[in-house]
Coordinates of C-alpha atoms and ligand atoms in Angstrom, one line a residue:
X981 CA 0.0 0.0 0.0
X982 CA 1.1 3.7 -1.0
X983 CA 0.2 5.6 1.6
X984 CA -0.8 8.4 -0.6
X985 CA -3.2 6.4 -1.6
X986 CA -4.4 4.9 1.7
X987 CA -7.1 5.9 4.1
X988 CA -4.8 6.4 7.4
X989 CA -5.7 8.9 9.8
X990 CA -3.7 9.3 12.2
X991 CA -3.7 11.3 15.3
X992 CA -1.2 13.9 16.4
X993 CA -2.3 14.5 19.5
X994 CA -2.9 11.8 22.3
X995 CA -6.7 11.1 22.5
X996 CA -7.8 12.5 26.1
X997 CA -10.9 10.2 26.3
X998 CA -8.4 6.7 26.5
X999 CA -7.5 5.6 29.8
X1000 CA -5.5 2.6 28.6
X1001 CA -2.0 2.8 26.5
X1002 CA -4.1 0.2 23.8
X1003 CA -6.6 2.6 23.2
X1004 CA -4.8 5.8 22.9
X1005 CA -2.6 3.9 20.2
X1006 CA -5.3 2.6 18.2
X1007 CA -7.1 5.8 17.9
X1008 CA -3.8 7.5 17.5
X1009 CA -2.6 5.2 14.6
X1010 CA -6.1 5.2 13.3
X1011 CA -7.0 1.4 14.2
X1012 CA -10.6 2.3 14.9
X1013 CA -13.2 4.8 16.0
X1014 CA -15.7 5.0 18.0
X1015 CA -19.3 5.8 16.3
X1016 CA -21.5 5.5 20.0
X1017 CA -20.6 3.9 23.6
X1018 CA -18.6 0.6 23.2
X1019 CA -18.9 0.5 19.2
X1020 CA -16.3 1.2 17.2
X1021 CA -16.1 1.3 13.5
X1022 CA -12.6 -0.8 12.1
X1023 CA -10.6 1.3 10.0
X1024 CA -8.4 -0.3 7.3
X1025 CA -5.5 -0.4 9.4
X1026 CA -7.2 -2.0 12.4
X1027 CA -9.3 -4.3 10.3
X1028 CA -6.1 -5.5 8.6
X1029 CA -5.1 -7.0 12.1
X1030 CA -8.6 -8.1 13.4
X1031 CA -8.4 -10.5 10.1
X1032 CA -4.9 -11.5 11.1
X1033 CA -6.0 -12.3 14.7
X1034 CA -9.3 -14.5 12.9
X1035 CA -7.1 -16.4 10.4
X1036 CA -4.8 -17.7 13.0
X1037 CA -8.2 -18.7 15.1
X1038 CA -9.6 -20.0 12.4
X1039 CA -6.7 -21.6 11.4
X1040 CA -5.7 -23.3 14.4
X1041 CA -9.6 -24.3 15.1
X1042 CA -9.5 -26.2 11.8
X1043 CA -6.5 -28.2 12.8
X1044 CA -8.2 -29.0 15.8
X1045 CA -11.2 -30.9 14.1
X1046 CA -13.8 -27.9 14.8
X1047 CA -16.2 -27.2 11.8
X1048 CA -16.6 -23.6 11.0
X1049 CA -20.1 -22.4 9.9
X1050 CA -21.9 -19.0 10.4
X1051 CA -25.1 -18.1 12.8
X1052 CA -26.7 -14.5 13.1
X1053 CA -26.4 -11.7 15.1
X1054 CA -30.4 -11.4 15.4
X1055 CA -31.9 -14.2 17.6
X1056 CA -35.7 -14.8 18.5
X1057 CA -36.6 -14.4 22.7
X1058 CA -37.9 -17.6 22.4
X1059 CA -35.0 -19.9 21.7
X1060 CA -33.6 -18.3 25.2
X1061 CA -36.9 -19.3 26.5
X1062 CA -36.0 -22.4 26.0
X1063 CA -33.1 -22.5 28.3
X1064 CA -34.6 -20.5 30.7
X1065 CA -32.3 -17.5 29.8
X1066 CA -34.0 -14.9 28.6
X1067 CA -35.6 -14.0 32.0
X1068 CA -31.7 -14.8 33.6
X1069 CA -29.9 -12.7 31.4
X1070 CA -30.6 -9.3 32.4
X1071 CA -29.7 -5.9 30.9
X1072 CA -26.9 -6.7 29.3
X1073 CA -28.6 -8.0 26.9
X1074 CA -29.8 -5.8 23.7
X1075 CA -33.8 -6.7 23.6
X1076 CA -35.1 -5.7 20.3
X1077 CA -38.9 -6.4 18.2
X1078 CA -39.6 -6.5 15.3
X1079 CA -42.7 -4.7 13.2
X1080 CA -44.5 -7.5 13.9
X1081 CA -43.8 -7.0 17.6
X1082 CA -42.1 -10.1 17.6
X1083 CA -39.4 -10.5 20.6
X1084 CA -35.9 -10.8 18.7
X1085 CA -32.4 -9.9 20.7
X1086 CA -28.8 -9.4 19.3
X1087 CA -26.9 -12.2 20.6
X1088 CA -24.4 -12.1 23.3
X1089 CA -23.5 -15.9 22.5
X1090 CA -24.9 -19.2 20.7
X1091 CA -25.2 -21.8 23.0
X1092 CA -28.7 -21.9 22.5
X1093 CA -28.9 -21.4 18.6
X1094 CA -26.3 -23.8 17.9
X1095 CA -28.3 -26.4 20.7
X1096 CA -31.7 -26.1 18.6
X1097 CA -29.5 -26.5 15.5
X1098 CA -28.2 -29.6 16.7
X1099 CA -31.2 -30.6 18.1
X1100 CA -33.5 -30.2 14.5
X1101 CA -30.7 -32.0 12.3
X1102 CA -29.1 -34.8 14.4
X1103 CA -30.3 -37.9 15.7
X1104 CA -27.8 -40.7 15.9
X1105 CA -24.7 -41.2 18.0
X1106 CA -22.8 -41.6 14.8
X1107 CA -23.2 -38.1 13.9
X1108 CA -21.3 -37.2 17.4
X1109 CA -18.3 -36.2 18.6
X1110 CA -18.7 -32.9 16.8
X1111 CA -17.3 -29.3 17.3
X1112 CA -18.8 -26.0 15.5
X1113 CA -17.6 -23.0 15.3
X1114 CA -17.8 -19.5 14.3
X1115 CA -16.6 -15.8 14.2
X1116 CA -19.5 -13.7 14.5
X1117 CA -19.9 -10.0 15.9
X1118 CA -21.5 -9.9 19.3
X1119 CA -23.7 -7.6 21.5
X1120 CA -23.5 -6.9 25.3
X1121 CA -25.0 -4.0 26.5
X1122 CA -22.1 -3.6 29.6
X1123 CA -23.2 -1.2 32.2
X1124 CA -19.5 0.4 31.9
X1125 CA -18.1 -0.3 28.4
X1126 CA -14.6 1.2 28.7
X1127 CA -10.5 0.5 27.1
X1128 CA -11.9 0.4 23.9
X1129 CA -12.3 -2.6 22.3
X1130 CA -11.1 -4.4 25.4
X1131 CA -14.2 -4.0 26.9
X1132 CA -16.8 -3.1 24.1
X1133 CA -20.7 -3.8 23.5
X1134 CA -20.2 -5.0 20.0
X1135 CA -17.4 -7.0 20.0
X1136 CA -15.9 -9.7 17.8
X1137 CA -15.8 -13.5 19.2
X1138 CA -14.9 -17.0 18.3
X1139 CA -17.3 -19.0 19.9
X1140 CA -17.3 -23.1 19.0
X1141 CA -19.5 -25.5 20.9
X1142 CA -18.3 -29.2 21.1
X1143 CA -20.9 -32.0 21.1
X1144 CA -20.2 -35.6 22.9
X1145 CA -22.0 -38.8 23.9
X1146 CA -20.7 -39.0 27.4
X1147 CA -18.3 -37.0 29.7
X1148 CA -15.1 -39.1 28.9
X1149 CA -15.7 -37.6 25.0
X1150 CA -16.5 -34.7 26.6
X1151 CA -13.4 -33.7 28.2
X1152 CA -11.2 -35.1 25.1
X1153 CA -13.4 -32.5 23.5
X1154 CA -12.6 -29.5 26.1
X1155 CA -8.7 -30.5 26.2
X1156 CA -8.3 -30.6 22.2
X1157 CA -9.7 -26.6 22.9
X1158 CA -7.4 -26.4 25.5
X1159 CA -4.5 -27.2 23.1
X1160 CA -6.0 -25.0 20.4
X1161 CA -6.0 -22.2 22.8
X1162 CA -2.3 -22.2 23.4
X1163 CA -1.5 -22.9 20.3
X1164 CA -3.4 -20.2 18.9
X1165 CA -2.2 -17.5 21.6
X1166 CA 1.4 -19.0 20.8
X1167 CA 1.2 -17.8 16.8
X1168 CA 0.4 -14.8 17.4
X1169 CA 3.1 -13.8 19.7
X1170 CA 1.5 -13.6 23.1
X1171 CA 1.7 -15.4 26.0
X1172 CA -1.7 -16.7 27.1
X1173 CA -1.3 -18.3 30.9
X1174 CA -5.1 -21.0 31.4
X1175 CA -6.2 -20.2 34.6
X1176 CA -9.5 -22.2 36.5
X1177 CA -12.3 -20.1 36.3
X1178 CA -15.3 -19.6 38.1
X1179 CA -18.3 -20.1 35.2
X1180 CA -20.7 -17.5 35.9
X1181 CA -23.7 -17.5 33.6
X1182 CA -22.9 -19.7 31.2
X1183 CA -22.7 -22.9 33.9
X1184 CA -21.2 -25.6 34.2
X1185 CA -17.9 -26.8 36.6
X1186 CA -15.1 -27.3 34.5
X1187 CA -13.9 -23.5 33.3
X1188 CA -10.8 -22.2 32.1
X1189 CA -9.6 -18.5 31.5
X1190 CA -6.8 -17.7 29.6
X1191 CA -4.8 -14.5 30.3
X1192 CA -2.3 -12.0 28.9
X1193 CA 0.1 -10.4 31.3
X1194 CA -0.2 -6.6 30.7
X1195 CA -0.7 -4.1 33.8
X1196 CA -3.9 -2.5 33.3
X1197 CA -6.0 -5.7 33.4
X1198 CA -9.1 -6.2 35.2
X1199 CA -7.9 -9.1 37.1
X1200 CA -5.0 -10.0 39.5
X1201 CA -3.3 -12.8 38.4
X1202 CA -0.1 -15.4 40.1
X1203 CA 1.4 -18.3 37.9
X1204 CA 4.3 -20.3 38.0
X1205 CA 7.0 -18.7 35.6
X1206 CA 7.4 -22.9 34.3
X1207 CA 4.5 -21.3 32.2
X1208 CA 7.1 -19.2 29.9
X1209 CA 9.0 -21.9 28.9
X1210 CA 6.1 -24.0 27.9
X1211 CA 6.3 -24.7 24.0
X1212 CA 2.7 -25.8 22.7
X1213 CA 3.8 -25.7 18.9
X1214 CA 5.2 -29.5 19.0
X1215 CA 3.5 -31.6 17.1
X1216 CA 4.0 -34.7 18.4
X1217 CA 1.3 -34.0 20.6
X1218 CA -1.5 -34.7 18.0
X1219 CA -5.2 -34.0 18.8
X1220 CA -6.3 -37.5 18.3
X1221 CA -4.2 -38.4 21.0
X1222 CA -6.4 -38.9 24.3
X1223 CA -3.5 -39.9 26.3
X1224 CA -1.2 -36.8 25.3
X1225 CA -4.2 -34.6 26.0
X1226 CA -4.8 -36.3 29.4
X1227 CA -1.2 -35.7 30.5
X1228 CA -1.1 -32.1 28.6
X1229 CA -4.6 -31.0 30.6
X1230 CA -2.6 -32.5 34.2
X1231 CA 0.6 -30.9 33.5
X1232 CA -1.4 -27.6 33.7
X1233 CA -3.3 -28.6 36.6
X1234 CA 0.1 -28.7 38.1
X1235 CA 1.7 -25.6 37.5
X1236 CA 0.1 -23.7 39.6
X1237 CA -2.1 -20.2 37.8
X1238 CA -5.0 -18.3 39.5
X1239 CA -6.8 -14.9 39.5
X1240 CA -7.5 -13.4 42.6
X1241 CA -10.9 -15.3 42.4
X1242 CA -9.8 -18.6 42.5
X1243 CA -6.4 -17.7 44.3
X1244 CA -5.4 -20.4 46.5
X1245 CA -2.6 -18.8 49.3
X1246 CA -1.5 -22.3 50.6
X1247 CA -0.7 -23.7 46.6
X1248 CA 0.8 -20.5 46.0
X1249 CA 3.2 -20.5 48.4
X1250 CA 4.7 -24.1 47.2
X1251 CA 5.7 -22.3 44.2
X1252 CA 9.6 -21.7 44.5
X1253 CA 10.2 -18.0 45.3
X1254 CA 11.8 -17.2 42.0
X1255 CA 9.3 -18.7 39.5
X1256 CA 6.2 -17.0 41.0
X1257 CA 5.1 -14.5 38.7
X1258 CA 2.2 -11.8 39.7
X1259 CA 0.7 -8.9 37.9
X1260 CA -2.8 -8.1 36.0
X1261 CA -3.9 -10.1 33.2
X1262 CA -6.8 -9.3 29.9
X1263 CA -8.9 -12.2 29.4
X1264 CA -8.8 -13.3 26.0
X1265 CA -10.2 -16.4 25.7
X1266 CA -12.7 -18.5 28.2
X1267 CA -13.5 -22.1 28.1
X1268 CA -16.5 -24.2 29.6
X1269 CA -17.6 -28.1 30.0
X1270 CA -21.4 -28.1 31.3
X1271 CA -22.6 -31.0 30.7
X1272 CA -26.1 -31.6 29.7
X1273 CA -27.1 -28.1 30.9
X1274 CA -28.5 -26.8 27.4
X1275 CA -29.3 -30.0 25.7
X1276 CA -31.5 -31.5 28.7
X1277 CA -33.2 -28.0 29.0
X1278 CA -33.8 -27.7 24.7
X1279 CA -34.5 -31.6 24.2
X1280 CA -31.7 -32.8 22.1
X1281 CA -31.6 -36.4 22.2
X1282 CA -29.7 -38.3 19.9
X1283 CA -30.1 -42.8 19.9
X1284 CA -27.4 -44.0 21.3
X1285 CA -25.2 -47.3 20.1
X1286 CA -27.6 -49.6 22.0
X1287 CA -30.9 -47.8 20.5
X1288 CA -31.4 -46.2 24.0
X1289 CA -32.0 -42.3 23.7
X1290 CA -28.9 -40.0 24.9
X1291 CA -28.5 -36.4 26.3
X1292 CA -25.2 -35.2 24.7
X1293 CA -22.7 -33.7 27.0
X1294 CA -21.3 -29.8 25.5
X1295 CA -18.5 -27.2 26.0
X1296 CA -18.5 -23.9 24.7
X1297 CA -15.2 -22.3 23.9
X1298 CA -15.0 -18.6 23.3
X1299 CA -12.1 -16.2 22.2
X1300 CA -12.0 -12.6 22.2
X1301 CA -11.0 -11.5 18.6
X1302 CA -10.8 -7.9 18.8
X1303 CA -10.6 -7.6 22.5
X1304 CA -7.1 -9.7 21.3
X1305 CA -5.7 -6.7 19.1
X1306 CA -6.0 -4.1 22.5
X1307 CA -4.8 -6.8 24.8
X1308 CA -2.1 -7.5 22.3
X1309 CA -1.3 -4.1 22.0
X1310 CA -1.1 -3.6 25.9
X1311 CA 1.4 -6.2 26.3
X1312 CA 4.0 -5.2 23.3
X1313 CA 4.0 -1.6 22.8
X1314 CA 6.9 1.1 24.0
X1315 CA 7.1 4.6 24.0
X1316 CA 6.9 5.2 20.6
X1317 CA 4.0 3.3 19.8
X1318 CA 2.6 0.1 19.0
X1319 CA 5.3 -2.9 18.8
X1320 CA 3.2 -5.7 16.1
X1321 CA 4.3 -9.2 16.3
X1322 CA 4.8 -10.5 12.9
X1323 CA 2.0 -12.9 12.7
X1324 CA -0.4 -10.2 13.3
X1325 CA 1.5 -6.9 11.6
X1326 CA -1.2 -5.5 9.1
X1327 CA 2.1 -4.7 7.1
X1328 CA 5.3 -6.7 8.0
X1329 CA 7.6 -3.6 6.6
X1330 CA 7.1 0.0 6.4
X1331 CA 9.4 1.8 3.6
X1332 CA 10.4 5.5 4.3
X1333 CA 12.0 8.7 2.3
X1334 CA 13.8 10.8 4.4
X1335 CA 14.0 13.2 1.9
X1336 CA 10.3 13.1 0.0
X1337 CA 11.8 15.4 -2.9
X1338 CA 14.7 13.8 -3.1
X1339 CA 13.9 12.3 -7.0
X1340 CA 16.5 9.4 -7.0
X1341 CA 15.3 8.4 -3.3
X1342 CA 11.8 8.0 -4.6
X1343 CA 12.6 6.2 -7.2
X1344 CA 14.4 3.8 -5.2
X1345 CA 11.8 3.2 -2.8
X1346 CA 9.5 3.0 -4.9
X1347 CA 11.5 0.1 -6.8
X1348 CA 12.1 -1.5 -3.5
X1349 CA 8.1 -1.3 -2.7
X1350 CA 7.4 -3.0 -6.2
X1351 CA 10.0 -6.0 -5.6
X1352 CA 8.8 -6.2 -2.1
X1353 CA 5.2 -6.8 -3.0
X1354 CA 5.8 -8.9 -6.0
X1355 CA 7.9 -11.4 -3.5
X1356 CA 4.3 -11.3 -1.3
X1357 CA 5.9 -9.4 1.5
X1358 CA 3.3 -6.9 2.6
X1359 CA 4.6 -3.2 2.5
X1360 CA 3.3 0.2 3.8
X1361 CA 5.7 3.0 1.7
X1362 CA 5.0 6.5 2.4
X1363 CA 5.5 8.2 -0.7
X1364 CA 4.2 11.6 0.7
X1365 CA 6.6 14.5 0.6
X1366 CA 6.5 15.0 4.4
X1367 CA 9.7 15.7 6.6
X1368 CA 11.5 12.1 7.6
X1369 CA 11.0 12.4 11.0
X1370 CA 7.3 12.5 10.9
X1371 CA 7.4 9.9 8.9
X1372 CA 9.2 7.7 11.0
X1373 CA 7.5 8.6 13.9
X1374 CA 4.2 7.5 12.0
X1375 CA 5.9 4.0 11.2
X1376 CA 7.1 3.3 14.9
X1377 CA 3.3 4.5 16.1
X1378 CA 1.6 1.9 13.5
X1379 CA 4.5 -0.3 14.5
X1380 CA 5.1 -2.2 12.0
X1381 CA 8.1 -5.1 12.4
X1382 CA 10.3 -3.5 10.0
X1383 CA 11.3 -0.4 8.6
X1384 CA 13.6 0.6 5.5
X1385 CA 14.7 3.9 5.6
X1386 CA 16.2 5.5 2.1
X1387 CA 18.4 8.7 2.6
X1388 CA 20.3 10.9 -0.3
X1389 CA 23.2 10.3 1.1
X1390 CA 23.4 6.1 1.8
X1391 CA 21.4 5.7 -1.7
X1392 CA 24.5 7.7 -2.9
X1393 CA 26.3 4.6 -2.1
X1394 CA 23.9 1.9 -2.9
X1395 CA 22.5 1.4 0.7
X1396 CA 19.5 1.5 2.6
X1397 CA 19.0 1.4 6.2
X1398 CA 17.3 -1.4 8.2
X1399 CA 15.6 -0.8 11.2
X1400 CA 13.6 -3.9 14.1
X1401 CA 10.6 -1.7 15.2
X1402 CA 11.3 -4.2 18.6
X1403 CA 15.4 -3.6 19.3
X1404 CA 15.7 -0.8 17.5
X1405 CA 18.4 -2.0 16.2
X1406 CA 19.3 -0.3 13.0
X1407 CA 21.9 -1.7 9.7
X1408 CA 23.5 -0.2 6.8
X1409 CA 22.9 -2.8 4.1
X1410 CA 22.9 -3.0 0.1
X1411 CA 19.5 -3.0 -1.4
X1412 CA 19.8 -6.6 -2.3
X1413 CA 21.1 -8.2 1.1
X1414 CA 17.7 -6.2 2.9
X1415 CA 15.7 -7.3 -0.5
X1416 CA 17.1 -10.7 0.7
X1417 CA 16.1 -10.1 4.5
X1418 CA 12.8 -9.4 4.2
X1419 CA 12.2 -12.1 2.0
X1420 CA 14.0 -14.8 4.0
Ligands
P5A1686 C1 -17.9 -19.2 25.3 C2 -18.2 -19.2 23.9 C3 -18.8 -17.1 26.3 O1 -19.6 -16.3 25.9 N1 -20.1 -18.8 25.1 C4 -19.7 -19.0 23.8 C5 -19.0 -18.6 26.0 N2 -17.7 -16.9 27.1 S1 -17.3 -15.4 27.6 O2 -16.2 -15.6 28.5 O3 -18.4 -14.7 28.1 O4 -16.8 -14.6 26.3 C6 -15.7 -15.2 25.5 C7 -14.6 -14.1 25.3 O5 -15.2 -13.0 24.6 C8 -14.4 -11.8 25.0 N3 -15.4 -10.8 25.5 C9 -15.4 -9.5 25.2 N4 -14.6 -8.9 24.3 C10 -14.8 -7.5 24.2 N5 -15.8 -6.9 24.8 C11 -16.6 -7.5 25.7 N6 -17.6 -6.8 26.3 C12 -16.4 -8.9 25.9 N7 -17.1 -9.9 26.6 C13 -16.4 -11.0 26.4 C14 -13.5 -12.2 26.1 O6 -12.2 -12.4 25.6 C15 -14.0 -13.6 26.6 O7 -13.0 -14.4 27.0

């Protein structure tokens, strides 16, 4: 992308209505905007890294076995009815009718829609274990919607729903979601600690949070620093692999993480001195097993192998896909501006003119934006004849992972400056060895 031609605006001056360093930087760099209370409009830039954050989700929920498919926003009262909801849910939920005064809502979550679904199409235990999922926009009227999208009242959520035969299935079910979890928080450069959690409204007793360090979180959170060095990319640990996923789901049992809900002082204080880590943490993604809580209540039976009629067992697994680009944003950011981990950069490399009238600078940069994107590496070059240093500043504030700077003087001797957005670290090279280093 020329910036020239792009639609980029930034901000000069640091928002005053942004609390948290997240939100200042994605009005600032023009991520989003907000159009009324806790809804926010996605500007190219920001939407560029919500799809980032929903292919790797996607991605990594297709490897785990779950089916991706699409359910509305708009739901009818009476499928909550049916649960017993709609009553329990309370203000935060958006009640709306239709002209034919009929009681619709705009979903907060599925479990019910995806239950009745379920329910109307399946009948045989041969059609189960399954998992469902989708990315869908979501609606909770929060009393105080606040940090942005952190904490928003439309908001943007994976949300699958795992159906079994029995609780052994289950659990298989919940710890292949487990492993998809960290293995999705893993690619994009985050650290994601699971955590027990209480289950609140959506039931059931086995719960999981998982949480991102950053210091302005909601919650207080202490976990064993063994979590750091925990590498979930292996493969040998396959998903079909009920053993591996028995011993992975333990291992985490072990190592001891808890927010100050579930804190537990005398566990804590078994933890070695020098591996307890404490701070705040974002909740990005939640994780539930409840049993036959929905499909008892909605009547899905399915015939079982011995003709006998069968209650299926669910889980409903939940990330927060644009909370993720604010909490991601809170934990790697520095003065300067945003700090993007490559998997979710909306560009990996910025390209900068120092001198914007400089003729045989332009054409060089331009050159090196053509070769750039005709390799596939994705490249923001602002072409505008602005002064250098606000041009740099505006690449370290958008943070993407790398920067090529082009001066009069270095082109004069065939080379280009290449600068981490993370170290800061910065390199004299020839056009062809940083050709060579982006493309690597
Ligand atoms: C799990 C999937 C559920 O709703 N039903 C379907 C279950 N869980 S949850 O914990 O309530 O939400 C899942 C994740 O969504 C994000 N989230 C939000 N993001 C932005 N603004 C909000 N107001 C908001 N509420 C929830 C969180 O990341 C949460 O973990």
């Amino acid at each position: 992308m020329r910036l020239s031609q792009a639609f980029l605006p930034v901000l000069k001056e640091s928002p005053s209505d942004a609390q948290i360093v997240s939100h200042k930087l994605m009005l600032r760099a023009g991520l989003v905007r907000q159009t009324a209370a806790g809804i926010y409009a996605w500007l190219p830039l920001g939407l560029k890294v919500l799809r980032k954050i929903e292919q790797i989700v996607r991605e990594e929920q297709d490897r785990a076995g779950a089916i991706e498919m699409l359910m509305p926003t708009i739901q009818s009262a009476d499928l909550w009815r049916e649960s017993g909801r709609y009553d329990a849910y309370g203000p935060e939920m958006l009640r709306i009718r239709d002209r034919h005064d009929r009681e619709m809502l705009f979903g907060p979550t599925n479990e019910e829609m995806i239950t009745a679904i379920f329910r109307d199409d399946v009948r045989s235990y041969r059609d189960l274990p399954r998992t469902l999922y989708h990315i869908q926009w979501k609606f909770r009227d929060e009393v105080r919607p606040r940090f942005g999208v952190m904490r928003g009242r439309e908001f943007l959520m994976k949300d699958a729903y795992s159906f079994d035969l029995d609780e052994a299935g289950a659990r298989q079910s919940y710890y292949t979601q487990l492993l998809a979890y960290l293995r999705t928080f893993q690619r994009m450069g985050i650290r994601a600690v699971p955590m027990k959690a209480a289950s609140g409204p959506i039931g059931g007793d086995l719960s999981h949070e998982f949480i991102v360090l950053a210091p302005t979180g909601e919650s207080e959170v202490f976990y064993d620093a063994d979590y750091d060095a925990m590498d979930w990319s292996q493969t040998e640990l396959r998903y079909g692999d009920a053993a591996g996923l028995h011993a992975m789901f333990e291992r985490i049992g072990q190592t001891y993480a808890a927010t100050d809900e579930t804190h537990d002082e005398a566990r804590w204080s078994q933890v070695p001195g020098e591996r307890q880590r404490q701070g705040r943490g974002i909740e990005v993604g939640h994780i539930f097993y409840f049993g036959t809580k929905y499909s008892d209540a909605m009547g899905l039976r399915v015939s079982g192998p011995d003709g006998t009629m069968v209650t299926p067992h669910m889980g409903s697994y939940g990330v927060g896909v644009s909370r993720l680009v604010g909490a991601i944003i809170e934990a790697s950011h520095d003065d300067s501006g945003i700090i993007w981990p490559e998997a979710v950069a909306p560009w990996s490399v910025g390209i900068v003119t120092m001198r914007g009238d400089d003729a045989a600078s332009r054409q060089a940069a331009g050159d090196f934006y053509d070769k750039l994107t005709s390799l596939g590496v994705e490249a923001l070059y602002d072409d505008r004849d602005e002064r250098g240093g606000a041009k740099l500043a505006g690449m370290d504030v958008m943070g993407l992972p790398k920067q090529i700077i082009i001066g009069p003087r270095g082109l004069a001797q065939g080379l280009v400056e290449l600068k981490d957005r993370r170290t800061g670290e910065k390199q004299e090279l020839s056009i062809e060895s940083a050709l060579a280093r982006l493309t690597a």
